[in-house]
Short mmCIF file of C-alpha atoms and ligand atoms in Angstrom, two decimals:
data_model
loop_
_atom_site.label_atom_id
_atom_site.label_comp_id
_atom_site.label_asym_id
_atom_site.label_seq_id
_atom_site.Cartn_x
_atom_site.Cartn_y
_atom_site.Cartn_z
CA UNK A 14 1.96 -8.81 -24.22
CA UNK A 15 -0.96 -7.94 -22.11
CA UNK A 16 -1.58 -8.98 -18.15
CA UNK A 17 -3.40 -9.07 -15.38
CA UNK A 18 -2.94 -8.77 -12.20
CA UNK A 19 -1.63 -11.96 -10.17
CA UNK A 20 -1.25 -12.45 -6.92
CA UNK A 21 0.58 -15.83 -6.13
CA UNK A 22 -2.47 -17.87 -4.12
CA UNK A 23 -0.95 -17.45 -1.43
CA UNK A 24 -3.56 -19.75 1.15
CA UNK A 25 -1.88 -22.29 0.65
CA UNK A 26 1.57 -21.51 0.33
CA UNK A 27 3.81 -22.46 3.30
CA UNK A 28 5.70 -20.46 5.84
CA UNK A 29 9.39 -19.21 5.55
CA UNK A 30 8.93 -18.90 9.01
CA UNK A 31 10.25 -21.94 12.12
CA UNK A 32 10.49 -21.21 15.59
CA UNK A 33 13.71 -22.59 16.43
CA UNK A 34 13.42 -24.84 19.50
CA UNK A 35 11.40 -23.02 22.75
CA UNK A 36 12.45 -20.27 21.11
CA UNK A 37 10.31 -16.53 22.03
CA UNK A 38 8.33 -15.71 18.62
CA UNK A 39 11.00 -12.91 19.00
CA UNK A 40 13.24 -15.15 18.25
CA UNK A 41 12.58 -16.62 14.82
CA UNK A 42 14.38 -16.90 12.12
CA UNK A 43 14.17 -17.20 8.71
CA UNK A 44 15.22 -20.57 6.09
CA UNK A 45 18.26 -19.98 4.13
CA UNK A 46 18.23 -20.37 0.24
CA UNK A 47 20.55 -22.93 -0.64
CA UNK A 48 21.06 -20.94 -3.58
CA UNK A 49 22.05 -17.47 -3.37
CA UNK A 50 22.61 -15.04 -5.69
CA UNK A 51 23.11 -11.41 -6.21
CA UNK A 52 18.96 -9.63 -5.97
CA UNK A 53 19.05 -6.26 -7.22
CA UNK A 54 15.53 -4.16 -6.02
CA UNK A 55 14.71 -1.15 -8.02
CA UNK A 56 13.23 1.14 -5.59
CA UNK A 57 12.61 1.63 -2.44
CA UNK A 58 9.06 2.41 -1.13
CA UNK A 59 7.77 0.14 1.56
CA UNK A 60 6.91 -2.26 -1.65
CA UNK A 61 11.45 -2.21 -2.01
CA UNK A 62 12.44 -2.22 0.98
CA UNK A 63 10.11 -4.87 2.91
CA UNK A 64 11.28 -7.49 -0.22
CA UNK A 65 14.96 -5.96 0.27
CA UNK A 66 15.07 -7.22 4.18
CA UNK A 67 12.89 -10.95 2.99
CA UNK A 68 15.57 -10.73 0.63
CA UNK A 69 18.40 -10.64 2.73
CA UNK A 70 16.75 -12.14 5.71
CA UNK A 71 16.79 -14.93 3.54
CA UNK A 72 20.49 -15.09 2.53
CA UNK A 73 20.47 -13.54 -0.35
CA UNK A 74 22.67 -10.48 -2.00
CA UNK A 75 20.44 -7.90 -2.30
CA UNK A 76 21.22 -4.36 -3.81
CA UNK A 77 18.45 -1.62 -3.19
CA UNK A 78 18.37 1.21 -6.20
CA UNK A 79 15.95 4.41 -5.57
CA UNK A 80 15.99 7.93 -7.12
CA UNK A 81 15.61 9.79 -4.43
CA UNK A 82 17.70 10.46 -1.73
CA UNK A 83 16.61 9.19 0.91
CA UNK A 84 13.56 5.81 0.84
CA UNK A 85 10.29 6.28 1.60
CA UNK A 86 9.44 9.48 0.24
CA UNK A 87 6.87 8.66 -2.69
CA UNK A 88 3.95 7.20 -2.27
CA UNK A 89 4.86 5.68 0.69
CA UNK A 90 5.66 9.08 2.29
CA UNK A 91 2.84 10.12 4.28
CA UNK A 92 -0.28 7.77 3.41
CA UNK A 93 -3.11 6.73 5.41
CA UNK A 94 -1.05 4.68 7.71
CA UNK A 95 -3.51 2.06 8.07
CA UNK A 96 -2.98 -1.61 8.06
CA UNK A 97 -6.37 -2.07 6.38
CA UNK A 98 -7.41 -6.55 5.91
CA UNK A 99 -10.73 -5.62 6.64
CA UNK A 100 -10.70 -3.64 3.27
CA UNK A 101 -10.05 -6.23 1.04
CA UNK A 102 -13.20 -4.65 -1.54
CA UNK A 103 -11.16 -3.63 -4.70
CA UNK A 104 -12.66 0.25 -5.45
CA UNK A 105 -13.33 -1.73 -9.04
CA UNK A 106 -16.84 -2.68 -7.56
CA UNK A 107 -20.63 -3.10 -9.11
CA UNK A 108 -21.39 0.12 -7.19
CA UNK A 109 -18.02 2.36 -8.83
CA UNK A 110 -19.48 3.48 -11.99
CA UNK A 111 -22.72 4.59 -10.83
CA UNK A 112 -20.55 6.97 -8.15
CA UNK A 113 -17.76 8.07 -11.35
CA UNK A 114 -20.52 9.37 -13.03
CA UNK A 115 -22.01 10.93 -9.93
CA UNK A 116 -19.17 12.82 -9.50
CA UNK A 117 -18.51 13.84 -12.74
CA UNK A 118 -18.08 18.05 -12.35
CA UNK A 119 -17.96 18.40 -8.49
CA UNK A 120 -14.67 19.40 -7.06
CA UNK A 121 -15.61 17.87 -3.70
CA UNK A 122 -15.98 14.71 -4.24
CA UNK A 123 -14.10 11.27 -3.64
CA UNK A 124 -13.21 10.13 -6.96
CA UNK A 125 -13.04 12.42 -9.60
CA UNK A 126 -11.97 11.92 -12.69
CA UNK A 127 -10.44 14.18 -15.25
CA UNK A 128 -9.92 14.08 -18.71
CA UNK A 129 -6.53 13.95 -20.11
CA UNK A 130 -4.55 13.85 -23.59
CA UNK A 131 -2.44 10.60 -22.49
CA UNK A 132 -4.47 7.21 -24.11
CA UNK A 133 -3.21 5.39 -21.38
CA UNK A 134 -5.99 6.94 -18.79
CA UNK A 135 -8.96 5.85 -21.71
CA UNK A 136 -6.91 1.54 -21.59
CA UNK A 137 -6.63 1.99 -17.83
CA UNK A 138 -10.59 3.49 -17.15
CA UNK A 139 -12.32 0.62 -19.45
CA UNK A 140 -10.23 -2.73 -17.88
CA UNK A 141 -11.30 -0.98 -14.61
CA UNK A 142 -14.87 -1.08 -15.69
CA UNK A 143 -14.46 -4.51 -16.27
CA UNK A 144 -12.93 -5.30 -12.61
CA UNK A 145 -16.59 -3.43 -11.79
CA UNK A 146 -18.18 -6.65 -13.20
CA UNK A 147 -19.03 -8.19 -9.91
CA UNK A 148 -17.60 -12.03 -10.22
CA UNK A 149 -14.52 -10.45 -11.00
CA UNK A 150 -14.75 -8.01 -7.85
CA UNK A 151 -15.62 -10.29 -5.75
CA UNK A 152 -12.66 -13.43 -6.90
CA UNK A 153 -10.11 -9.81 -6.85
CA UNK A 154 -11.35 -9.04 -2.98
CA UNK A 155 -11.35 -13.04 -1.44
CA UNK A 156 -7.62 -12.03 -3.07
CA UNK A 157 -6.87 -9.59 -1.30
CA UNK A 158 -8.50 -10.46 1.32
CA UNK A 159 -6.08 -13.55 2.11
CA UNK A 160 -2.80 -11.62 0.47
CA UNK A 161 -3.53 -9.16 3.65
CA UNK A 162 -4.29 -12.32 5.66
CA UNK A 163 -0.88 -13.16 5.15
CA UNK A 164 0.37 -10.04 5.55
CA UNK A 165 -0.73 -8.50 9.41
CA UNK A 166 0.96 -11.70 10.14
CA UNK A 167 4.33 -11.07 8.70
CA UNK A 168 4.70 -7.15 9.73
CA UNK A 169 3.48 -9.05 13.53
CA UNK A 170 6.65 -11.35 12.79
CA UNK A 171 8.60 -8.91 11.65
CA UNK A 172 8.15 -6.75 14.19
CA UNK A 173 8.67 -9.44 16.57
CA UNK A 174 11.59 -10.31 15.29
CA UNK A 175 13.60 -6.81 14.36
CA UNK A 176 12.47 -4.72 17.50
CA UNK A 177 11.49 -2.32 14.78
CA UNK A 178 9.90 0.92 15.64
CA UNK A 179 7.46 3.02 13.81
CA UNK A 180 3.68 4.59 16.10
CA UNK A 181 1.96 1.34 15.58
CA UNK A 182 -1.14 0.62 17.04
CA UNK A 183 -2.44 -2.26 17.10
CA UNK A 184 -5.66 -1.20 18.78
CA UNK A 185 -8.60 -2.61 15.70
CA UNK A 186 -9.99 -0.06 12.06
CA UNK A 187 -13.76 1.59 13.13
CA UNK A 188 -15.16 1.61 9.56
CA UNK A 189 -17.93 4.86 10.57
CA UNK A 190 -21.51 4.20 9.35
CA UNK A 191 -22.54 8.02 8.52
CA UNK A 192 -25.56 7.21 6.17
CA UNK A 193 -28.33 4.94 5.88
CA UNK A 194 -26.94 2.40 2.48
CA UNK A 195 -23.35 2.21 4.60
CA UNK A 196 -25.21 1.10 7.40
CA UNK A 197 -28.30 -0.83 6.06
CA UNK A 198 -25.43 -3.59 3.97
CA UNK A 199 -22.86 -3.48 7.10
CA UNK A 200 -24.28 -7.04 8.35
CA UNK A 201 -24.00 -8.08 5.25
CA UNK A 202 -20.45 -6.98 5.03
CA UNK A 203 -19.44 -8.29 8.42
CA UNK A 204 -20.49 -11.98 7.18
CA UNK A 205 -18.97 -11.34 4.05
CA UNK A 206 -14.95 -10.59 5.98
CA UNK A 207 -16.43 -13.65 8.06
CA UNK A 208 -16.03 -16.19 5.40
CA UNK A 209 -13.47 -14.76 4.53
CA UNK A 210 -11.54 -15.69 7.90
CA UNK A 211 -11.50 -11.20 8.96
CA UNK A 212 -13.09 -10.84 12.14
CA UNK A 213 -15.46 -7.74 12.53
CA UNK A 214 -18.68 -6.57 14.07
CA UNK A 215 -21.60 -4.72 13.74
CA UNK A 216 -21.59 -1.54 16.83
CA UNK A 217 -24.01 1.25 18.44
CA UNK A 218 -23.12 4.97 18.44
CA UNK A 219 -22.96 4.65 21.88
CA UNK A 220 -20.02 1.68 22.05
CA UNK A 221 -18.14 3.34 19.41
CA UNK A 222 -17.98 6.09 21.71
CA UNK A 223 -17.24 3.95 24.73
CA UNK A 224 -14.80 2.32 22.49
CA UNK A 225 -13.34 6.00 21.26
CA UNK A 226 -14.53 8.63 23.88
CA UNK A 227 -12.36 11.13 20.88
CA UNK A 228 -15.37 10.17 18.65
CA UNK A 229 -18.49 11.78 20.87
CA UNK A 230 -18.83 14.72 18.32
CA UNK A 231 -18.61 12.71 15.47
CA UNK A 232 -21.06 13.83 13.37
CA UNK A 233 -23.57 11.57 11.97
CA UNK A 234 -22.99 8.91 13.16
CA UNK A 235 -25.10 5.81 12.39
CA UNK A 236 -22.76 2.85 13.62
CA UNK A 237 -19.79 1.29 12.85
CA UNK A 238 -17.31 -1.96 11.78
CA UNK A 239 -14.41 -2.38 14.35
CA UNK A 240 -12.18 -4.57 12.47
CA UNK A 241 -10.28 -5.84 16.04
CA UNK A 242 -7.82 -7.00 14.13
CA UNK A 243 -6.52 -4.24 12.05
CA UNK A 244 -3.51 -2.14 12.58
CA UNK A 245 -2.01 1.43 11.99
CA UNK A 246 1.33 2.62 11.99
CA UNK A 247 3.41 5.37 10.18
CA UNK A 248 4.55 2.88 6.93
CA UNK A 249 7.27 6.04 6.26
CA UNK A 250 9.23 5.23 9.64
CA UNK A 251 9.03 1.60 9.60
CA UNK A 252 10.86 2.27 5.49
CA UNK A 253 13.21 4.12 7.16
CA UNK A 254 13.48 2.07 10.42
CA UNK A 255 13.79 -1.22 8.11
CA UNK A 256 16.58 0.47 5.68
CA UNK A 257 18.33 1.07 8.44
CA UNK A 258 18.50 -2.73 9.67
CA UNK A 259 18.77 -3.40 5.79
CA UNK A 260 21.72 -1.97 6.29
CA UNK A 261 22.90 -2.34 9.07
CA UNK A 262 23.62 -6.45 8.19
CA UNK A 263 24.52 -6.00 4.99
CA UNK A 264 22.18 -4.93 2.56
CA UNK A 265 23.98 -2.05 0.30
CA UNK A 266 21.68 0.70 -0.30
CA UNK A 267 22.14 2.91 -3.63
CA UNK A 268 20.32 6.12 -3.25
CA UNK A 269 20.05 8.93 -5.73
CA UNK A 270 20.20 6.16 -8.10
CA UNK A 271 18.07 7.44 -11.42
CA UNK A 272 16.55 3.81 -13.52
CA UNK A 273 17.22 4.65 -16.98
CA UNK A 274 15.95 0.68 -18.47
CA UNK A 275 17.48 -2.36 -18.21
CA UNK A 276 19.88 -4.63 -20.53
CA UNK A 277 18.21 -8.23 -21.89
CA UNK A 278 21.15 -10.20 -23.50
CA UNK A 279 19.51 -13.14 -25.37
CA UNK A 280 16.31 -14.15 -23.08
CA UNK A 281 17.83 -13.06 -19.75
CA UNK A 282 18.00 -9.91 -18.12
CA UNK A 283 21.39 -9.06 -16.71
CA UNK A 284 22.02 -5.11 -16.22
CA UNK A 285 20.53 -2.11 -15.14
CA UNK A 286 21.49 1.60 -16.33
CA UNK A 287 21.51 4.48 -14.16
CA UNK A 288 22.57 7.98 -13.53
CA UNK A 289 24.09 8.43 -10.41
CA UNK A 290 23.53 12.18 -8.46
CA UNK A 291 26.40 12.86 -10.31
CA UNK A 292 25.36 12.54 -13.88
CA UNK A 293 27.05 9.67 -14.77
CA UNK A 294 25.60 6.60 -15.95
CA UNK A 295 26.44 3.23 -14.39
CA UNK A 296 25.84 -1.04 -15.30
CA UNK A 297 24.67 -1.95 -12.62
CA UNK A 298 25.03 -6.47 -12.72
CA UNK A 299 22.94 -8.73 -11.14
CA UNK A 300 21.73 -12.30 -11.15
CA UNK A 301 17.38 -11.05 -10.59
CA UNK A 302 15.97 -7.87 -10.35
CA UNK A 303 12.30 -6.98 -8.96
CA UNK A 304 10.71 -3.75 -9.87
CA UNK A 305 9.57 -1.46 -6.52
CA UNK A 306 9.52 1.33 -8.80
CA UNK A 307 5.36 2.29 -7.83
CA UNK A 308 4.02 4.48 -10.17
CA UNK A 309 7.41 3.79 -11.89
CA UNK A 310 6.97 0.66 -13.35
CA UNK A 311 4.69 0.55 -15.78
CA UNK A 312 7.46 3.00 -18.09
CA UNK A 313 10.57 1.05 -17.12
CA UNK A 314 9.44 -1.63 -19.00
CA UNK A 315 7.00 -0.36 -21.82
CA UNK A 316 10.78 -0.46 -24.08
CA UNK A 317 10.85 -4.11 -22.92
CA UNK A 318 7.63 -5.35 -24.19
CA UNK A 319 5.99 -5.26 -21.11
CA UNK A 320 2.64 -3.88 -20.23
CA UNK A 321 1.93 -4.15 -16.46
CA UNK A 322 -1.77 -2.33 -15.81
CA UNK A 323 -0.83 0.32 -13.72
CA UNK A 324 -1.79 3.83 -13.99
CA UNK A 325 -1.61 6.21 -10.89
CA UNK A 326 -4.68 7.63 -8.86
CA UNK A 327 -3.80 11.08 -7.00
CA UNK A 328 -5.08 10.71 -2.92
CA UNK A 329 -4.63 14.03 -0.69
CA UNK A 330 -3.51 13.42 3.31
CA UNK A 331 -3.41 16.07 5.34
CA UNK A 332 -0.87 15.78 9.27
CA UNK A 333 -1.17 17.63 12.59
CA UNK A 334 -0.22 18.41 15.28
CA UNK A 335 -2.74 17.26 18.68
CA UNK A 336 -2.89 19.59 21.02
CA UNK A 337 -5.22 17.93 22.88
CA UNK A 338 -4.31 14.11 23.09
CA UNK A 339 -8.07 12.67 24.91
CA UNK A 340 -9.98 14.32 21.92
CA UNK A 341 -7.90 13.60 19.49
CA UNK A 342 -8.91 9.32 18.18
CA UNK A 343 -6.19 6.13 19.31
CA UNK A 344 -8.03 4.15 17.51
CA UNK A 345 -7.81 3.77 13.59
CA UNK A 346 -10.47 5.34 11.47
CA UNK A 347 -12.72 4.48 7.78
CA UNK A 348 -14.89 7.43 7.46
CA UNK A 349 -17.10 4.93 4.70
CA UNK A 350 -19.50 7.74 3.19
CA UNK A 351 -16.09 10.59 1.99
CA UNK A 352 -13.36 7.24 2.31
CA UNK A 353 -11.60 9.43 4.40
CA UNK A 354 -9.05 7.10 6.48
CA UNK A 355 -7.33 8.64 9.84
CA UNK A 356 -4.41 7.43 12.47
CA UNK A 357 -2.62 9.02 15.41
CA UNK A 358 0.86 8.35 15.47
CA UNK A 359 1.99 8.90 18.31
CA UNK A 360 1.28 13.63 18.94
CA UNK A 361 0.37 13.66 15.11
CA UNK A 362 -2.70 12.98 13.09
CA UNK A 363 -3.33 12.29 9.57
CA UNK A 364 -6.68 12.42 8.08
CA UNK A 365 -5.99 11.14 3.91
CA UNK A 366 -8.22 9.84 1.18
CA UNK A 367 -9.81 11.01 -2.50
CA UNK A 368 -8.38 9.46 -6.10
CA UNK A 369 -8.08 11.48 -8.76
CA UNK A 370 -7.65 9.60 -11.77
CA UNK A 371 -4.86 13.02 -13.02
CA UNK A 372 -2.00 11.37 -15.05
CA UNK A 373 1.25 12.02 -12.84
CA UNK A 374 0.62 15.40 -12.37
CA UNK A 375 1.49 15.07 -8.14
CA UNK A 376 -0.05 19.29 -7.58
CA UNK A 377 -1.54 19.61 -4.62
CA UNK A 378 -5.11 20.85 -5.33
CA UNK A 379 -6.16 24.02 -2.62
CA UNK A 380 -9.74 22.38 -2.60
CA UNK A 381 -8.96 18.83 -1.60
CA UNK A 382 -6.63 20.16 1.21
CA UNK A 383 -9.42 22.38 2.85
CA UNK A 384 -12.57 19.30 3.08
CA UNK A 385 -9.77 17.49 4.77
CA UNK A 386 -9.42 19.97 7.19
CA UNK A 387 -12.85 20.56 7.61
CA UNK A 388 -12.64 17.05 8.27
CA UNK A 389 -10.67 17.12 11.23
CA UNK A 390 -12.31 20.43 12.28
CA UNK A 391 -16.10 18.27 12.97
CA UNK A 392 -14.58 15.64 14.32
CA UNK A 393 -11.71 16.58 16.95
CA UNK A 394 -13.04 20.26 17.55
CA UNK A 395 -9.30 22.24 18.72
CA UNK A 396 -8.60 19.40 19.36
CA UNK A 397 -5.31 20.05 16.73
CA UNK A 398 -3.62 22.88 16.03
CA UNK A 399 -4.57 23.04 11.82
CA UNK A 400 -3.11 25.87 11.07
CA UNK A 401 0.44 23.42 11.54
CA UNK A 402 -1.45 21.29 8.68
CA UNK A 403 1.06 19.53 6.26
CA UNK A 404 -0.06 18.48 3.22
CA UNK A 405 0.90 16.20 0.65
CA UNK A 406 -0.32 14.19 -2.65
CA UNK A 407 0.36 11.22 -4.17
CA UNK A 408 0.08 8.68 -6.16
CA UNK A 409 -1.29 4.96 -6.13
CA UNK A 410 0.08 2.61 -8.04
CA UNK A 411 -3.09 1.06 -9.30
CA UNK A 412 -4.58 -2.12 -11.34
CA UNK A 413 -7.86 -1.62 -12.94
CA UNK A 414 -8.46 -4.99 -10.51
CA UNK A 415 -6.37 -3.19 -7.75
CA UNK A 416 -4.40 -6.48 -7.13
CA UNK A 417 -0.39 -6.05 -6.87
CA UNK A 418 1.57 -7.74 -9.71
CA UNK A 419 3.76 -10.61 -7.80
CA UNK A 420 6.46 -13.06 -9.66
CA UNK A 421 8.11 -14.02 -12.47
CA UNK A 422 7.94 -11.32 -15.21
CA UNK A 423 8.22 -13.71 -18.71
CA UNK A 424 11.53 -12.21 -18.67
CA UNK A 425 14.72 -14.61 -17.35
CA UNK A 426 15.40 -12.95 -13.94
CA UNK A 427 12.80 -9.86 -13.78
CA UNK A 428 10.93 -9.65 -11.06
CA UNK A 429 7.74 -8.00 -10.55
CA UNK A 430 6.23 -6.60 -7.05
CA UNK A 431 4.25 -3.79 -7.55
CA UNK A 432 1.00 -2.38 -8.03
CA UNK A 433 -0.09 -2.37 -4.75
CA UNK A 434 -2.44 0.30 -5.59
CA UNK A 435 -4.59 1.96 -2.06
CA UNK A 436 -4.05 -1.37 -0.38
CA UNK A 437 0.30 -1.12 -0.58
CA UNK A 438 1.37 -0.36 3.40
CA UNK A 439 -0.72 -3.30 4.03
CA UNK A 440 0.30 -5.59 1.91
CA UNK A 441 3.64 -5.12 1.74
CA UNK A 442 4.92 -7.71 3.84
CA UNK A 443 2.92 -10.65 2.88
CA UNK A 444 3.39 -9.45 -0.86
CA UNK A 445 7.26 -9.12 0.22
CA UNK A 446 7.84 -12.35 1.36
CA UNK A 447 5.35 -14.73 -1.11
CA UNK A 448 7.73 -13.12 -3.96
CA UNK A 449 10.90 -13.78 -1.74
CA UNK A 450 9.88 -17.61 -1.14
CA UNK A 451 9.00 -17.81 -5.23
CA UNK A 452 12.60 -16.03 -6.14
CA UNK A 453 13.55 -19.39 -3.82
CA UNK A 454 11.83 -21.63 -4.71
CA UNK A 455 12.92 -20.67 -9.07
CA UNK A 456 17.40 -20.81 -6.92
C1 FAD B 522 -3.83 9.09 0.45
C2 FAD B 522 -3.86 7.84 0.23
C3 FAD B 522 -2.72 7.38 1.00
C4 FAD B 522 -2.89 6.12 1.47
N1 FAD B 522 -3.58 5.37 2.39
C5 FAD B 522 -3.26 4.23 2.62
C6 FAD B 522 -3.15 3.12 3.92
O1 FAD B 522 -4.44 3.23 4.74
N2 FAD B 522 -3.19 2.01 3.93
C7 FAD B 522 -2.53 1.07 2.97
O2 FAD B 522 -2.04 0.22 2.79
N3 FAD B 522 -2.33 2.16 1.47
C8 FAD B 522 -2.14 2.90 2.20
N4 FAD B 522 -2.58 3.89 0.13
C9 FAD B 522 -1.07 3.45 -0.28
C10 FAD B 522 0.30 2.75 -0.77
O3 FAD B 522 0.49 4.35 0.26
C11 FAD B 522 0.91 2.75 -1.20
O4 FAD B 522 0.27 1.99 -2.02
C12 FAD B 522 2.11 1.94 -0.99
O5 FAD B 522 3.27 3.31 -0.16
C13 FAD B 522 3.43 1.80 -2.32
O6 FAD B 522 4.52 1.87 -2.18
P1 FAD B 522 5.03 1.42 -3.03
O7 FAD B 522 7.10 0.76 -2.25
O8 FAD B 522 5.13 0.18 -3.94
O9 FAD B 522 5.97 2.80 -4.18
P2 FAD B 522 6.73 4.38 -3.82
O10 FAD B 522 6.49 4.75 -2.17
O11 FAD B 522 6.27 5.27 -4.33
O12 FAD B 522 7.94 3.31 -4.04
C14 FAD B 522 8.43 3.41 -5.30
C15 FAD B 522 10.07 4.13 -5.30
O13 FAD B 522 10.66 3.56 -6.71
C16 FAD B 522 11.46 5.28 -7.63
N5 FAD B 522 11.45 5.65 -8.66
C17 FAD B 522 10.69 5.11 -9.27
N6 FAD B 522 10.62 4.92 -10.39
C18 FAD B 522 12.35 5.32 -9.96
C19 FAD B 522 13.38 5.01 -11.54
N7 FAD B 522 12.86 4.80 -12.74
N8 FAD B 522 14.49 4.75 -10.77
C20 FAD B 522 15.07 4.74 -9.24
N9 FAD B 522 14.20 5.22 -8.46
C21 FAD B 522 13.10 5.23 -8.59
C22 FAD B 522 10.66 6.23 -6.49
O14 FAD B 522 11.39 6.89 -5.91
C23 FAD B 522 10.19 5.31 -4.86
O15 FAD B 522 10.33 5.78 -3.75
C24 FAD B 522 -2.68 5.06 0.42
C25 FAD B 522 -2.06 6.21 -0.79
C26 FAD B 522 -1.98 7.92 -1.37
C27 FAD B 522 -1.57 8.11 -1.98
#
């Protein structure tokens, strides 16, 4: 069976939230499902935990299974922190093949493709090239934009409803334009975003500095696009806080469980096999299973004949303590030229980006880290403690179209919410809400 990325059309989707009469938005509640089920969510990254939360809120009994000792320790651990509705354009764009060609052999290129022995890499790369066709790119971007818009609304509701804290900043995202090509295309981009219903404004360098004085020393700044409705926040903190709320409201979280496979009886998935920390194998039953395993999703489902087009694209981040808060940005930034994103979490600054197509290898390339440190030094000289920088690498679960896989898998009892690529934090709440509605509609 072959797959295309699926996002249901969320444009007309009915929201399951409803206001309790004359109560504040903070008191919104969910509509309970009429036939509650036991749903097992596989994977406890930001996608798995939000999925579990929405299902629990809808009245289901929910268990989460996770291999690691805690939640949010893989790709959701130290990402760029942006809720970036204003960047729905997938990396598979008409410009991507040329960018990839130019980057061959350059160790500091934003995108690096390494030749390897696994054939999945080449199959994925060919599909990626197909998604670069202008029509496909436009269609993918539009669908991601719709889901992102829904997602940021859902995140705000969740925040108001739960009071969850995760160093969030609702100050928008400033997309820095540092080369003439980016500047000349900026007007068109703002117009395109407006067509998708995303607010954005073009700004001169002086206006950028008035908004964010810490940009006074930003090198080569030609202008910026401000997306005022975007946000940022620490995805790992969010995942941990939401997992605590989930457990506090009766959700079951089983960490230290390495999922080995799914058991199919007839046409239905009925059990999952997992190794617990002590090495014993457990068979766990449920009415439905949701795969939220990030880059582990494709491997788990291959024995069932499901070929998910998800391949890892490695990215890096550094997190540095801030020593002079006044000289460090509070607004989240995207450097469009270097393809880096920068977010502030209280007294920490995170810079993240780059894309290495290099299999499942999570080792850290010191050259990538050196160039991230150099960026922070150039933008905010002396304002952070670079010597204490924490370096991290994570694997984005990318589909060739960059659109996630959300919905029924084609096998009874098995659902997908995975493949969120470079926007998993942005899309988490909207994806979880969408999947919850689909499961409820089926039950
Ligand atoms: C450098 C970088 C910067 C990024 N910046 C941003 C950003 O600014 N904004 C944004 O929206 N997105 C960003 N992303 C993307 C985002 O981080 C991911 O899309 C998101 O974290 C994916 O979440 P997930 O829950 O699907 O996967 P994960 O967080 O990887 O969670 C999957 C979970 O499944 C578990 N698992 C896997 N296999 C098994 C198994 N067999 N048994 C048990 N458990 C298993 C894993 O341990 C893991 O906990 C960035 C990514 C990177 C790498």
